[in-house]
Amino acid sequence: MSPTRVIFLGPKGTYSHQAALQQFSDEGSTVEYIPTQSIPQCFNDLENNKDISYSVVPLENSTNGQVVYSFDLLRDKMLQKDTSRIGKRVVPDLEVVGEQYVSISHCLLSSSTSISSINDLSTYKNIKIYSHPQVWGQVSNYLNKLKSICGTIQLLDADSTSNAVILAKAEQDNLDPTNKDTIYLSIAGETAAFLNHVNIIERSINDIVGNTTRFLVLKRTNHKIEPKETGNSNGSVNVSLLTFTIEQDEPGSLVDVLNILKEHSVNMSSIHSRPYNSTTSPRKWQYVFFIEYTFNHDKTDIDLFYKQFDEKCLQWCLWDDGPESITSPYSSKRDLHSTQSNSHPVVLQKPLIIPILLCLIISFGGFIFGWDVGTIGGIINMKSFKNHFGTIYNTESMEIDFPDILTGLIISIFNIGGALGGIFLAKLGDYIGRKLGITLATTIYMLGIFIQIINDQVWYQFMIGRVICGLGVGCNAVLVPMFISESAPINIRGAMVVLFQVLVTFGILVGNITNFFCVTYFNDSNYSWGIPTTLGLLWAAILLVGLIFVPESAEYLAIQKMNEDSARLSFAKMNGISVYHHKTDDFLNNMQDKLFLSTQERINRKKWHEFISGSPKLGLRVLIGVLLMAFQQLSGKNNDQIDFMFSSIKNELVDPLKPDRYGNEYY
């Protein structure tokens, strides 16, 4: 399936980019976001490139008003001569299908590490600030404050806030190091700062709190040009965008058009106007009007509505389904994303059932570990297994058997492989991702299972298979808890992390039960040990299939890959919230701080012995941890070791051929 391609005013990190993410967050990884260099290009690419599905363009700002580029392009689309028409109605090949509101929070940014506050700027004589022209009117009070501290500043226009950051950073990097009088700054959002790795000098410098920009979502479409009556017993209300021109030499011509709306119980929510451009206007200062309105299907006679517009307008155009459809996509998005009291869309939090199931799938890596612990002790004591792989003849039991040292080696070699996998392979999680790392580790485990089950009476091949299985399980023992701790919903993260150990224990239980049934029904057959060994492939396959539906760790995407788009989508999906919910923003802010700290740590590299000599008391902490794990093994009370050897211990204790071994011969 080809991805949904969405274009927006770029580069990445702009407010247009945020609007696109809000609109298409539910589509997940099937959306490809493509930045453009200008608003006209957003229109042209959507119209002429069939690979482009949608375009997101700014329409107006709550502080600065309308974005004239967008209004003028809508105007020109209506007025172009080759547009389809029905009478005076223009039928454009672009359609408005959604709208988004994005909270605008500007920051003063600098790529210079020597600037931590605006007071540090007082030493510079030439301060040059890049930003989008629309921004200057939104931060005018702050600029006046800046001038009072720094004196003269020069404002430089960029075609987007993200490009402003890029330009300022490039200028600063190319500045002569001996030049201590000049500095280049930029004004943009936190997202642009994060993506371009520049410092935030001051946040929220807007003149007006709650500054918001409204964006339209456009798609290319073929309108159904035949009007049709619609009715709705519930009186559903839709939102439409309509443009029209009138004969302006006649007094009251605009009022006549607006009265049509009143007659049909249509509520006009906004009206704007733009002059004709010089190439299309028959006379100077003729205007195109833009109105947005809501209508009630019960009270709107669609045929009469269209007829009256034809009578009163020179030409007119609907930019969405309007009254032709009961469920306009444009209206549904507006209803879902109300901005009455919040700068973010108001979206109900989704149930956490799906995230919990996804965590359960990831935790199946623990079940695989427990399965081996629960089955191998029983398998190695099965009569058919000894007959197949045994190396000696036991004169006491009169059966083919293994030397005790070989029994212990076959069982414990899995742990050696696990230790190697945990130490060396788990690092793959930092290079290729947690998800792909678990996939690779599980594939290695499956390879080990195959080596065991295709064996032809060679004990060391079975043991090699167990080493390889151990490599995969050891790697998963590190990556799975890490993946869950980074991906689980923050409200229940602790409970989700525990799932790994719960699944380990459950795997031990199911493994022992399976051994019991296999010995009961296939005692003398190779099926008795072949079935529990082969079932490991099934559990691994369940994990691999489940991983298809699990997004990559948001923390890995944000810090290791520095991919904010994917990190937003992953975090939102695993927490059942909107991609621009405040919790998502908080998470990304935390990741930005962690990224900064990790960058500083790379710059200030610690010595190799820092884990011993570092403070506070790192050496003592490491020693306590090492001794705790060592004594757990040396005491003989490690649960996994008892589970591994339980069947062998039980057989020794209850062997009917050795009645005096633990009886009155010794006591």
XYZ file of C-alpha atoms in Angstrom:
667
model
C 0.000 0.000 0.000
C 1.439 3.345 -1.058
C 1.845 5.906 1.742
C -0.357 8.957 2.165
C 1.830 11.871 1.081
C 1.169 15.174 2.819
C 2.907 18.409 1.843
C 3.299 21.389 4.136
C 5.225 24.639 4.369
C 8.641 23.405 5.431
C 11.156 22.553 6.471
C 10.347 20.083 9.226
C 9.633 21.666 12.565
C 7.368 24.449 11.294
C 3.921 25.056 12.727
C 2.532 23.807 9.397
C 4.361 20.557 10.085
C 2.714 20.348 13.504
C -0.709 20.928 11.923
C -0.068 18.097 9.469
C 0.909 15.781 12.323
C -2.268 16.673 14.215
C -4.489 16.002 11.215
C -2.979 12.653 10.243
C -1.780 11.287 13.593
C -4.200 8.349 13.443
C -2.664 7.173 10.152
C 0.637 6.335 11.878
C 3.614 5.254 9.779
C 1.601 5.142 6.523
C 1.935 8.933 6.182
C 4.901 10.572 4.468
C 5.341 14.245 5.358
C 6.970 16.300 2.589
C 8.119 19.889 3.223
C 7.810 22.557 0.520
C 9.484 25.928 0.195
C 6.411 28.148 -0.122
C 2.639 28.301 0.241
C 2.142 28.582 -3.562
C 4.126 25.380 -3.940
C 1.745 23.672 -1.487
C -1.100 24.477 -3.891
C 0.788 23.739 -7.119
C 2.229 20.399 -6.010
C -1.146 19.189 -4.781
C -2.784 20.196 -8.053
C -0.139 18.853 -10.439
C 1.512 15.924 -8.654
C -0.757 12.895 -8.472
C 1.497 11.285 -5.853
C 0.541 14.030 -3.372
C -2.590 13.270 -1.368
C -3.060 16.337 0.852
C -1.700 19.815 1.453
C -1.697 21.725 4.757
C -1.659 25.530 4.460
C -1.989 28.332 7.049
C -5.126 30.448 6.732
C -5.157 32.956 9.576
C -3.568 33.824 12.890
C -5.428 34.972 15.991
C -3.020 37.910 16.389
C -2.028 38.914 12.849
C -5.181 37.978 10.986
C -5.370 36.332 7.581
C -2.446 34.779 5.733
C -2.829 36.652 2.467
C -0.890 34.109 0.381
C -3.450 31.402 1.119
C -6.465 33.638 0.548
C -5.000 34.927 -2.725
C -4.304 31.416 -3.979
C -7.869 30.334 -3.186
C -9.052 33.462 -4.980
C -6.951 32.751 -8.057
C -8.148 29.148 -8.190
C -11.733 30.378 -8.372
C -11.003 33.033 -10.998
C -8.866 31.003 -13.383
C -10.566 30.564 -16.746
C -10.131 26.808 -17.219
C -11.995 25.902 -14.011
C -15.158 23.797 -14.396
C -18.413 25.685 -13.946
C -22.119 25.075 -13.569
C -23.752 28.335 -14.411
C -22.054 30.849 -12.171
C -20.846 28.229 -9.744
C -17.135 27.412 -9.991
C -16.217 23.767 -9.329
C -12.500 23.757 -8.338
C -10.291 20.695 -8.395
C -9.184 21.312 -4.813
C -11.318 20.667 -1.761
C -11.080 21.639 1.909
C -11.353 18.467 3.992
C -10.149 19.568 7.406
C -8.837 22.328 9.596
C -6.388 22.358 12.490
C -5.526 24.839 15.214
C -1.906 25.031 16.375
C -0.816 26.944 19.445
C 1.965 29.358 18.512
C 4.674 29.657 21.145
C 7.718 31.486 19.828
C 11.192 31.225 21.353
C 14.357 33.253 20.946
C 17.044 30.848 19.721
C 20.807 30.900 19.320
C 23.370 28.369 18.141
C 25.993 30.064 20.318
C 26.612 28.262 23.600
C 27.809 31.503 25.217
C 24.282 32.971 25.282
C 22.078 31.805 28.151
C 19.798 34.859 28.583
C 18.963 38.074 26.753
C 21.199 39.984 29.167
C 24.177 38.257 27.540
C 23.279 40.031 24.286
C 24.118 43.469 25.666
C 27.774 43.052 24.668
C 26.939 42.734 20.959
C 26.665 45.739 18.647
C 25.094 43.934 15.668
C 22.206 41.629 16.544
C 20.523 40.058 13.542
C 17.359 38.003 13.973
C 15.819 35.693 11.370
C 12.147 34.699 11.345
C 9.052 34.498 9.170
C 7.519 37.948 8.383
C 4.273 36.924 10.093
C 6.162 36.512 13.359
C 7.273 40.125 13.747
C 3.760 41.310 14.535
C 3.296 38.521 17.074
C 6.393 39.391 19.130
C 6.551 43.182 18.703
C 6.496 43.885 22.458
C 9.335 41.451 23.034
C 11.368 43.029 20.240
C 10.920 46.438 21.894
C 12.126 44.917 25.155
C 15.111 43.472 23.328
C 15.940 46.844 21.782
C 15.933 48.483 25.215
C 18.603 46.025 26.349
C 20.679 45.638 23.230
C 20.114 48.776 21.214
C 19.713 48.314 17.473
C 18.613 44.952 16.113
C 18.130 43.941 12.492
C 15.155 41.813 11.464
C 15.753 39.426 8.558
C 12.920 37.624 6.772
C 12.880 33.875 6.118
C 10.239 31.864 4.283
C 9.488 29.806 7.419
C 10.395 29.742 11.091
C 12.365 26.512 10.669
C 14.339 27.971 7.782
C 15.007 30.987 9.984
C 16.744 28.698 12.481
C 18.777 27.068 9.711
C 19.813 30.426 8.227
C 20.789 31.934 11.581
C 22.775 28.849 12.520
C 24.612 28.848 9.175
C 25.411 32.559 9.439
C 26.689 32.139 12.990
C 28.828 29.146 12.018
C 30.361 31.078 9.110
C 31.054 34.150 11.230
C 34.678 35.115 11.713
C 35.666 33.835 15.204
C 37.396 37.151 15.880
C 34.145 39.044 15.316
C 32.778 39.582 18.821
C 30.339 42.340 17.820
C 27.883 40.364 15.676
C 25.526 37.532 16.532
C 22.772 35.806 14.562
C 19.598 34.716 16.345
C 16.251 33.310 15.241
C 12.671 33.234 16.458
C 10.838 29.935 16.055
C 9.124 27.193 18.021
C 10.631 24.598 20.344
C 10.241 21.891 17.717
C 12.479 23.774 15.282
C 15.027 24.298 18.059
C 15.001 20.603 18.906
C 15.387 19.444 15.298
C 18.225 21.879 14.542
C 20.044 21.473 17.879
C 20.120 25.131 18.884
C 19.745 26.647 22.337
C 16.571 28.277 23.607
C 17.409 31.640 25.151
C 13.842 32.472 26.161
C 10.515 30.685 25.742
C 6.982 32.006 25.121
C 7.893 35.459 23.843
C 4.516 36.030 22.167
C 2.781 39.328 22.853
C -0.518 37.519 23.417
C -0.870 34.279 25.354
C -2.917 31.730 23.434
C -1.793 32.922 20.018
C -3.129 30.352 17.550
C -2.859 29.747 13.815
C -5.592 28.030 11.833
C -4.651 25.706 8.989
C -6.699 24.267 6.144
C -6.208 20.721 4.890
C -6.727 20.475 1.124
C -6.982 17.557 -1.244
C -7.429 17.183 -4.976
C -10.938 16.036 -5.874
C -13.581 15.769 -8.528
C -16.730 17.361 -7.158
C -20.113 15.774 -7.627
C -21.566 18.730 -9.452
C -25.211 17.723 -9.309
C -26.752 19.303 -6.188
C -28.949 16.964 -4.202
C -31.325 17.441 -1.338
C -30.276 16.149 2.032
C -32.155 15.882 5.258
C -31.298 14.960 8.794
C -33.824 14.433 11.546
C -31.252 15.532 14.088
C -30.585 18.797 12.316
C -26.833 18.198 11.872
C -24.682 21.271 11.445
C -21.811 21.502 8.942
C -19.134 24.097 8.318
C -18.394 25.321 4.794
C -16.024 27.733 3.089
C -17.481 29.733 0.215
C -15.997 32.405 -2.050
C -17.903 34.724 -4.366
C -17.758 37.940 -6.360
C -20.544 40.482 -6.825
C -21.431 43.444 -8.991
C -20.043 46.091 -6.699
C -21.470 49.077 -8.580
C -24.927 48.187 -7.290
C -25.731 49.416 -3.746
C -26.649 46.614 -1.352
C -25.215 43.831 -3.522
C -23.188 42.349 -0.645
C -26.159 42.583 1.713
C -28.296 40.729 -0.838
C -25.886 37.786 -0.765
C -25.683 37.741 3.016
C -29.474 37.791 3.244
C -29.490 34.465 1.398
C -27.631 32.971 4.352
C -30.090 34.460 6.809
C -33.090 33.203 4.833
C -31.790 29.622 4.993
C -30.853 29.740 8.703
C -27.169 29.762 7.819
C -24.876 31.304 10.427
C -21.859 33.173 9.032
C -18.866 32.682 11.343
C -16.321 34.809 9.442
C -15.948 37.010 6.372
C -12.798 38.175 4.612
C -12.079 39.913 1.346
C -9.144 40.097 -1.023
C -8.771 42.352 -4.071
C -8.588 40.845 -7.537
C -5.040 40.625 -8.814
C -4.119 42.894 -11.709
C -4.194 40.131 -14.315
C -7.724 38.895 -13.598
C -9.644 41.997 -12.497
C -11.768 43.813 -15.101
C -11.374 46.945 -13.013
C -9.282 48.064 -10.073
C -10.304 47.313 -6.500
C -12.881 44.674 -7.210
C -12.997 42.128 -4.394
C -13.415 38.421 -3.812
C -15.248 37.623 -0.571
C -14.585 34.601 1.641
C -17.197 33.488 4.136
C -17.309 30.542 6.503
C -20.691 29.446 7.700
C -22.592 26.682 9.460
C -25.902 25.371 8.212
C -28.698 23.150 9.460
C -29.895 20.464 7.070
C -33.477 20.609 8.324
C -33.747 24.294 7.466
C -31.744 24.485 4.226
C -33.440 24.100 0.843
C -30.366 23.151 -1.157
C -31.772 23.777 -4.635
C -33.080 27.216 -3.689
C -29.825 27.992 -1.863
C -27.806 27.391 -5.043
C -30.318 29.146 -7.280
C -30.238 32.340 -5.219
C -26.426 32.414 -5.201
C -26.482 32.117 -8.984
C -28.830 35.097 -9.147
C -26.912 37.411 -6.793
C -23.253 36.564 -7.557
C -21.074 37.067 -10.604
C -19.418 33.758 -9.708
C -19.153 31.653 -6.575
C -17.351 28.554 -5.317
C -17.789 25.980 -2.540
C -14.471 24.672 -1.221
C -15.895 21.566 0.467
C -18.952 19.340 0.223
C -21.026 22.002 1.912
C -24.773 21.353 1.983
C -24.374 18.520 -0.531
C -23.295 16.133 2.198
C -24.621 15.463 5.671
C -21.181 14.536 6.974
C -18.675 17.009 5.610
C -15.106 15.978 6.515
C -14.351 19.635 7.061
C -17.062 19.936 9.693
C -16.141 16.705 11.464
C -12.595 17.882 12.025
C -13.795 21.208 13.335
C -16.150 19.535 15.797
C -13.434 17.208 17.072
C -10.815 19.883 17.485
C -12.514 22.645 19.404
C -10.268 25.399 20.744
C -12.621 27.020 23.197
C -10.265 26.931 26.153
C -7.100 25.117 25.114
C -4.397 25.776 22.607
C -4.338 22.076 21.799
C -7.157 20.109 20.182
C -9.586 18.645 22.693
C -9.420 14.884 22.099
C -10.769 12.223 24.423
C -8.101 9.819 25.633
C -8.465 6.428 24.018
C -8.766 3.272 26.134
C -5.444 1.657 27.019
C -6.532 -1.848 26.004
C -4.491 -1.824 22.797
C -1.305 -0.443 24.436
C -1.621 -3.075 27.180
C -1.980 -5.840 24.586
C 1.062 -4.503 22.746
C 3.078 -4.571 25.988
C 1.878 -8.130 26.574
C 3.140 -9.081 23.117
C 6.550 -7.554 23.821
C 6.655 -9.391 27.168
C 6.376 -12.697 25.317
C 10.162 -12.513 25.147
C 10.031 -13.399 28.856
C 7.724 -16.352 28.172
C 10.337 -17.781 25.783
C 12.954 -17.551 28.538
C 10.649 -19.222 31.058
C 9.721 -21.912 28.540
C 13.320 -23.058 28.236
C 13.791 -23.008 32.008
C 10.629 -25.064 32.485
C 11.310 -27.670 29.786
C 15.036 -28.431 29.563
C 15.342 -30.069 32.997
C 12.552 -32.473 32.119
C 13.713 -33.043 28.537
C 17.223 -34.131 29.501
C 15.786 -36.755 31.891
C 13.316 -38.184 29.359
C 14.045 -41.787 28.424
C 13.692 -41.137 24.689
C 16.065 -38.162 24.870
C 18.709 -40.227 26.659
C 18.305 -43.043 24.129
C 18.733 -40.541 21.289
C 21.688 -38.530 22.598
C 23.132 -40.489 25.555
C 26.855 -41.281 25.599
C 27.204 -43.917 28.360
C 25.401 -46.991 29.641
C 24.287 -46.601 33.249
C 24.749 -49.981 34.938
C 22.616 -48.961 37.907
C 19.552 -47.949 35.893
C 20.452 -50.206 32.975
C 19.697 -47.346 30.554
C 21.624 -45.127 28.181
C 22.459 -41.952 30.073
C 24.662 -38.856 30.251
C 27.605 -38.283 32.563
C 26.651 -35.834 35.285
C 29.076 -33.238 33.979
C 27.571 -33.443 30.474
C 24.049 -33.141 31.884
C 25.059 -29.988 33.707
C 26.849 -28.665 30.621
C 23.893 -29.164 28.255
C 21.590 -27.392 30.696
C 23.865 -24.552 31.764
C 25.390 -23.813 28.347
C 22.152 -21.941 27.648
C 23.054 -19.525 30.462
C 26.521 -18.994 29.022
C 24.959 -18.095 25.687
C 22.514 -15.850 27.526
C 25.345 -14.003 29.274
C 27.140 -13.433 25.964
C 23.929 -12.298 24.287
C 23.107 -9.913 27.106
C 26.590 -8.383 27.093
C 27.308 -8.146 23.370
C 24.117 -8.507 21.303
C 21.911 -6.288 23.483
C 23.958 -3.292 22.336
C 22.221 -3.722 18.978
C 19.227 -2.022 20.550
C 21.120 1.281 20.448
C 22.214 0.860 16.836
C 19.247 -0.662 15.018
C 16.450 0.023 17.498
C 14.741 -1.878 20.297
C 12.135 -3.379 17.996
C 14.549 -4.588 15.322
C 16.959 -5.754 18.023
C 14.266 -7.963 19.584
C 13.345 -9.225 16.115
C 16.955 -10.195 15.411
C 17.391 -11.818 18.835
C 14.197 -13.845 18.394
C 15.345 -14.947 14.944
C 18.643 -16.133 16.473
C 16.638 -18.077 19.070
C 14.605 -19.734 16.296
C 17.829 -20.685 14.499
C 19.010 -22.393 17.680
C 15.737 -24.337 17.902
C 16.108 -25.514 14.295
C 19.633 -26.743 14.999
C 18.300 -28.772 17.945
C 15.313 -30.392 16.219
C 17.104 -31.373 12.963
C 19.748 -33.194 15.012
C 20.639 -36.803 14.203
C 21.844 -38.318 17.472
C 24.733 -35.873 18.021
C 24.606 -34.432 21.526
C 27.017 -31.589 20.823
C 24.806 -30.299 17.975
C 21.945 -30.086 20.446
C 24.247 -28.227 22.839
C 25.357 -25.802 20.092
C 21.693 -25.109 19.389
C 21.195 -24.306 23.058
C 24.125 -21.872 23.015
C 22.561 -20.060 20.052
C 19.156 -20.044 21.765
C 20.844 -18.568 24.813
C 22.332 -15.759 22.719
C 18.866 -14.745 21.536
C 17.192 -15.089 24.929
C 20.009 -13.209 26.686
C 19.689 -10.334 24.242
C 15.913 -10.260 24.725
C 16.324 -10.367 28.503
C 17.929 -6.924 28.185
C 15.959 -5.432 25.289
C 12.437 -6.543 26.224
C 12.294 -4.890 29.694
C 14.021 -1.841 28.198
C 11.500 -1.687 25.349
C 8.557 -2.006 27.741
C 9.910 0.590 30.174
C 10.321 3.060 27.298
C 7.053 2.282 25.490
C 4.457 1.362 28.123
C 1.715 3.912 28.957
C 3.116 6.261 31.575
C 0.085 5.774 33.850
C 0.705 2.023 34.209
C 4.368 1.705 33.245
C 5.420 -0.065 36.448
C 2.777 -2.748 36.051
C 3.728 -3.273 32.412
C 7.423 -3.742 33.205
C 6.480 -6.472 35.717
C 4.809 -8.365 32.846
C 8.214 -9.612 31.692
C 8.854 -11.489 34.957
C 5.224 -12.642 35.100
C 5.599 -14.157 31.625
C 8.896 -15.794 32.635
C 7.135 -17.515 35.534
C 4.162 -18.424 33.361
C 6.529 -19.888 30.764
C 8.128 -22.089 33.439
C 4.684 -23.330 34.500
C 3.477 -24.061 30.970
C 6.803 -25.720 30.130
C 6.560 -28.145 33.050
C 2.925 -28.952 32.281
C 3.825 -29.610 28.642
C 6.650 -31.939 29.689
C 4.234 -33.869 31.905
C 1.751 -34.455 29.091
C 4.479 -35.320 26.572
C 6.024 -37.907 28.913
C 2.571 -39.297 29.690
C 1.469 -39.750 26.075
C 4.791 -40.112 24.171
C 7.073 -41.678 26.780
C 9.130 -43.888 24.453
C 8.881 -41.650 21.396
C 11.099 -38.777 20.302
C 7.917 -36.701 20.309
C 8.243 -36.531 24.092
C 11.216 -34.152 23.822
C 10.670 -32.992 20.232
C 7.299 -31.362 20.925
C 8.388 -29.083 23.807
C 11.553 -28.185 21.898
C 9.691 -27.383 18.666
C 7.002 -25.375 20.457
C 9.700 -22.777 21.091
C 9.307 -21.852 17.410
C 5.612 -21.147 17.955
C 6.241 -18.803 20.883
C 8.951 -17.009 18.915
C 6.635 -16.678 15.900
C 3.934 -15.134 18.102
C 6.443 -12.557 19.313
C 7.641 -11.749 15.778
C 4.115 -11.345 14.403
C 3.118 -9.204 17.372
C 6.102 -6.911 16.875
C 4.661 -5.885 13.503
C 1.934 -3.965 15.330
C 4.180 -2.438 18.006
C 5.715 0.980 17.270
C 9.391 1.572 17.888
C 10.324 2.969 21.299
C 9.520 6.688 21.408
C 12.578 7.332 23.565
C 14.865 5.588 21.087
C 13.340 7.545 18.191
C 13.697 10.867 20.005
C 17.216 10.436 21.398
C 19.049 7.936 19.198
C 17.400 8.725 15.842
C 16.375 12.320 16.675
C 13.138 11.724 14.734
C 10.523 13.806 16.522
C 7.699 12.947 14.103
C 7.976 9.207 14.684
C 8.573 9.715 18.415
C 5.345 11.714 18.704
C 3.360 9.058 16.869
C 4.847 6.213 18.917
C 4.290 7.914 22.276
C 0.734 8.930 21.352
C -0.174 5.419 20.169
C 1.214 3.682 23.248
C -0.501 6.147 25.607
C -3.848 6.361 23.804
C -3.639 10.145 23.386
C -3.415 12.747 20.646
C -0.094 13.321 18.948
C -0.192 16.868 20.328
C -1.628 16.155 23.750
C 0.219 18.094 26.466
C 1.672 14.802 27.739
C 3.228 14.243 24.325
C 4.747 17.711 24.437
C 6.029 17.100 27.971
C 7.604 13.828 26.881
C 9.402 15.458 23.956
C 10.627 18.274 26.180
C 12.077 15.685 28.563
C 13.700 13.884 25.647
C 15.185 17.163 24.475
C 16.744 17.646 27.908
C 18.091 14.077 27.918
C 19.502 14.558 24.435
C 21.246 17.726 25.558
C 22.729 15.960 28.591
C 23.888 12.997 26.524
C 25.496 15.400 24.049
C 27.313 17.127 26.888
C 28.487 13.755 28.203
C 29.895 12.867 24.798
C 31.724 16.179 24.691
C 33.068 15.739 28.229
C 34.062 12.093 27.952
C 34.548 10.317 31.265
C 37.557 8.140 31.971
C 37.078 4.379 31.720
C 37.407 3.887 35.493
C 34.734 6.502 36.268
C 32.262 3.753 37.232
C 34.587 2.903 40.146
C 36.140 6.213 41.139
C 33.220 8.470 40.256
C 30.882 10.160 42.690
C 28.667 9.825 44.552
C 30.252 6.519 45.675
C 29.801 4.825 42.289
C 32.371 2.159 43.121
C 30.495 1.112 46.278
C 27.211 0.981 44.394
C 28.706 -1.221 41.685
C 30.251 -3.523 44.320
C 26.931 -3.947 46.140
C 25.179 -4.832 42.891
C 27.850 -7.329 41.846
C 27.946 -9.017 45.271
C 24.165 -9.234 45.398
C 24.019 -11.084 42.083
C 27.049 -13.243 42.943
C 25.698 -14.383 46.333
C 22.371 -15.146 44.693
C 24.180 -17.662 42.487
C 26.657 -18.947 45.089
C 23.935 -19.635 47.649
C 22.340 -22.164 45.324
C 18.976 -20.509 45.797
C 18.656 -18.875 42.410
C 15.185 -19.882 41.278
C 16.181 -20.374 37.653
C 18.974 -22.808 38.551
C 16.634 -24.854 40.756
C 14.078 -24.908 37.942
C 16.726 -25.961 35.425
C 17.874 -28.900 37.578
C 14.603 -29.728 39.345
C 13.866 -32.862 37.309
C 17.367 -34.236 37.851
C 17.196 -33.587 41.598
C 13.762 -35.200 41.817
C 14.914 -38.306 39.954
C 17.878 -38.688 42.277
C 15.670 -38.377 45.352
C 12.972 -40.850 44.306
C 14.962 -43.337 42.208
C 13.538 -46.779 43.243
C 16.830 -48.476 42.371
C 18.691 -46.532 45.079
C 16.667 -47.181 48.277
C 19.616 -46.935 50.645
C 21.318 -43.913 49.171
C 19.366 -41.501 51.335
C 18.079 -44.116 53.789
C 19.524 -46.115 56.704
C 22.805 -46.857 54.915
C 23.908 -43.306 55.728
C 21.799 -42.638 58.767
